[in-house]
Tab-separated table of C-alpha atoms in Angstrom:
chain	number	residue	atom	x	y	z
X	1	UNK	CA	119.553	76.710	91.482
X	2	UNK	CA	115.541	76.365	90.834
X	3	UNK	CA	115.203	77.900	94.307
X	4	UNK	CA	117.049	81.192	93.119
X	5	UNK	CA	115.798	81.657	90.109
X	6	UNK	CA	111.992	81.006	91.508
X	7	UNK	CA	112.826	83.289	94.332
X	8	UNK	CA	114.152	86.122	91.648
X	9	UNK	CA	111.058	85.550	89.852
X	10	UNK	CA	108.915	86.119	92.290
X	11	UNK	CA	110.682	89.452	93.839
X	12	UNK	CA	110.370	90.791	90.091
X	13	UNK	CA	107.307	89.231	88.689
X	14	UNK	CA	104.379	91.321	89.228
X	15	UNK	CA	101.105	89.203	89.760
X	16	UNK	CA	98.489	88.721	87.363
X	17	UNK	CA	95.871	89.077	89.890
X	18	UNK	CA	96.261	92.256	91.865
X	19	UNK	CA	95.203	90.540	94.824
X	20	UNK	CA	98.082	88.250	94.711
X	21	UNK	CA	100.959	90.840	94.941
X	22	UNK	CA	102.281	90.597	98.583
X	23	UNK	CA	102.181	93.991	100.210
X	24	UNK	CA	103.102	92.411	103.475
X	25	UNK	CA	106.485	92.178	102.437
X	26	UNK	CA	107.202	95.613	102.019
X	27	UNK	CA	108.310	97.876	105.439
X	28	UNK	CA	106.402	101.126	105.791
X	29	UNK	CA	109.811	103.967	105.661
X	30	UNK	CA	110.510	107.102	104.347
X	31	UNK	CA	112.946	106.982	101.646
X	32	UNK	CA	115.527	109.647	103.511
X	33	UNK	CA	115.829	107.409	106.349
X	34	UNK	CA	116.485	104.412	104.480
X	35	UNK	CA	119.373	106.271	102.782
X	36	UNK	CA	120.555	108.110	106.212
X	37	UNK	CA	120.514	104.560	107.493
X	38	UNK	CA	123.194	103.042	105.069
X	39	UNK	CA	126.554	102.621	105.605
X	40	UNK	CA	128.149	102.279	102.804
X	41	UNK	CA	132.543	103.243	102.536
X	42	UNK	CA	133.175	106.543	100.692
X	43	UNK	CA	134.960	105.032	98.450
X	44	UNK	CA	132.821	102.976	96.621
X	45	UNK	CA	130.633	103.691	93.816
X	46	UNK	CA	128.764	100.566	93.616
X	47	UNK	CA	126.913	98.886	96.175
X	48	UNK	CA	124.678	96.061	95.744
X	49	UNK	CA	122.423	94.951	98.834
X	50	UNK	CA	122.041	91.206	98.312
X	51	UNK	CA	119.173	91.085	101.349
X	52	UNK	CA	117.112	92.658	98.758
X	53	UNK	CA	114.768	95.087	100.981
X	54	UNK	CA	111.576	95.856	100.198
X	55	UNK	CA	109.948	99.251	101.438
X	56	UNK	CA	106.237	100.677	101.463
X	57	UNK	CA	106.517	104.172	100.906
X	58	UNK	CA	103.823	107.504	100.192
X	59	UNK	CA	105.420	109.937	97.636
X	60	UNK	CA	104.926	112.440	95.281
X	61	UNK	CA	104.758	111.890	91.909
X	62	UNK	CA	105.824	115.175	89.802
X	63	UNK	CA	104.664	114.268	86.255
X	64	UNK	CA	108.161	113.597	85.431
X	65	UNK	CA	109.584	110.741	83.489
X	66	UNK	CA	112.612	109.888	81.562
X	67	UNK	CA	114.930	106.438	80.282
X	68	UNK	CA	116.766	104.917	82.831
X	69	UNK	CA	120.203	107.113	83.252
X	70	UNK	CA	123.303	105.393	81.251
X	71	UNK	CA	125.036	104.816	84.662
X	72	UNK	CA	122.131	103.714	86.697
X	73	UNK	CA	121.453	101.496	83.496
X	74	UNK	CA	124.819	100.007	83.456
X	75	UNK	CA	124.527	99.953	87.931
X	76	UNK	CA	121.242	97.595	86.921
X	77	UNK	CA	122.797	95.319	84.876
X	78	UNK	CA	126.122	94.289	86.945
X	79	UNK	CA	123.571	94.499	89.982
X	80	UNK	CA	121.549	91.662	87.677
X	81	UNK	CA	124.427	89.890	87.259
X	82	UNK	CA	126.225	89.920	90.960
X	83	UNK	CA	123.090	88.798	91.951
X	84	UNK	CA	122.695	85.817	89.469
X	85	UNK	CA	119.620	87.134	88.387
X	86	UNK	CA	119.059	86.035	84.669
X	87	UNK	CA	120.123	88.774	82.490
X	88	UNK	CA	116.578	89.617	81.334
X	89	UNK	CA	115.662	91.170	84.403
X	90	UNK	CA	118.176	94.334	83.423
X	91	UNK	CA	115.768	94.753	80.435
X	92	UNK	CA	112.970	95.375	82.910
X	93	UNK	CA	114.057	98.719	83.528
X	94	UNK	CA	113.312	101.097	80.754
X	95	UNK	CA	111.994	103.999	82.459
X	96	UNK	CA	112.294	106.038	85.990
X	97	UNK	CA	109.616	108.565	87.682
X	98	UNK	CA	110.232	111.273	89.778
X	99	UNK	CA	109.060	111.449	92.800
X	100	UNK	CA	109.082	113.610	96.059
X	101	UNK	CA	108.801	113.071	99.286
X	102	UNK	CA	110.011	115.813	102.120
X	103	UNK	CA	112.155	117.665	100.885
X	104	UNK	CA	113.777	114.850	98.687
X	105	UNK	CA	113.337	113.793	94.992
X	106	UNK	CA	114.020	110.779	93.839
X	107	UNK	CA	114.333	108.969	89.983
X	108	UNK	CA	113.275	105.272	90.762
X	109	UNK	CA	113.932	102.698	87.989
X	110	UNK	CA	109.673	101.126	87.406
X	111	UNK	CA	109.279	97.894	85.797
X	112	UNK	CA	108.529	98.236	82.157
X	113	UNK	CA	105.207	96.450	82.873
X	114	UNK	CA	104.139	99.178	84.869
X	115	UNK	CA	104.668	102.040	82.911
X	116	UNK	CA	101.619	102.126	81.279
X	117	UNK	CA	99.476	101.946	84.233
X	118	UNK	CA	101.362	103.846	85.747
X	119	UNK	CA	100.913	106.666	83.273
X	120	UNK	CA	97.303	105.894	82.808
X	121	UNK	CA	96.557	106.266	86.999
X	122	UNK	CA	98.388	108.493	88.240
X	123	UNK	CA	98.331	112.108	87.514
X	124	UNK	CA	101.463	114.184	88.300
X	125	UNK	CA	100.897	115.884	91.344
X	126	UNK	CA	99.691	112.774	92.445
X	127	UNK	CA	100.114	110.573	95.884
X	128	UNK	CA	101.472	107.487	95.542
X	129	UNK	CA	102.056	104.587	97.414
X	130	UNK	CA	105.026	102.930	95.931
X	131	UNK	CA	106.264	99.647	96.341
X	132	UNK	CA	110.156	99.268	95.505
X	133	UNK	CA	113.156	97.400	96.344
X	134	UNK	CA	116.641	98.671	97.478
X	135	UNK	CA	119.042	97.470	94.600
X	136	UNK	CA	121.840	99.218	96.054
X	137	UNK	CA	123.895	102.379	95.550
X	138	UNK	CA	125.390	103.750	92.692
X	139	UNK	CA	127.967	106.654	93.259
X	140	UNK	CA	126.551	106.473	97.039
X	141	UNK	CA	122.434	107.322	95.863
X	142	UNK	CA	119.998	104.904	96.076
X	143	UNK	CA	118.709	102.559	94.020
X	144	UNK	CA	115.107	101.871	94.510
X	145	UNK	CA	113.204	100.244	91.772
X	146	UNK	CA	109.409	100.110	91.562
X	147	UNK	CA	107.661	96.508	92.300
X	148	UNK	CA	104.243	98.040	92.507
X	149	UNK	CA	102.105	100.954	93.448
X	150	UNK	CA	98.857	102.232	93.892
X	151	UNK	CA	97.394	105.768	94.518
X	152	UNK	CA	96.479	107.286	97.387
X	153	UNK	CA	93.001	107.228	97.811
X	154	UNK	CA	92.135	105.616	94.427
């Protein structure tokens, strides 16, 4: 049980030394693909990815930010809990950006920790590499919450 809950804490914890944060562990994709690539049944509404993938992306950031949607809120928190994640981890997620990429846009649940970095560095209009984890799918979109980022070129 220490194993898990170590292992949670590290997916979610972000380093106090930048240096520290492991960028290796996150696949270079473009967030299209890694939705065109799931197959998930129609008929589901909720789908949690227990793997826990971790993707490298470059997107847009469009200056936009709101609170976490009610249902991607509540998606969150029984994610949290299928997951055995302690329940604290739900609270993590106050916020999501917008972001494009393509012809895409995306709201992606950021770690309260990062949100005022976040605002302070990056400019909307902005590239971004963002660091973020699939959760899942709620009513069959995506669910990828940001771990870390950094801007292009900064």
């Amino acid at each position: 049980m220490r194993a898990i809950l170590l292992l949670a804490f590290l997916i979610f914890a972000r380093p106090a030394l930048g240096g520290e944060f492991d960028y290796g562990a996150y696949e270079t994709a473009q967030l299209d693909k890694v939705a065109a690539g799931l197959e998930i049944d129609p008929r589901v509404n909720y789908w949690f990815d227990a793997a826990h993938p971790k993707y490298h992306t470059i997107a847009t950031f469009t200056g936009n930010k709101r609170v976490v949607a009610a249902g991607v809120k509540t998606y969150i928190g029984k994610w949290v809990g299928t997951m055995g994640h302690p329940s604290a981890y739900a609270e993590m997620f106050q916020s999501e950006i917008e972001v494009t990429q393509g012809s895409g846009t995306y709201w992606l649940p950021i770690q309260q920790q990062l949100v005022a970095p976040f605002d302070q560095e990056v400019p909307a209009g902005a590239e971004v590499h963002l660091y973020v984890l699939l959760m899942g799918t709620y009513n069959h979109v995506p669910v990828f919450a940001v771990s870390e980022f950094n801007v292009v070129g900064g």
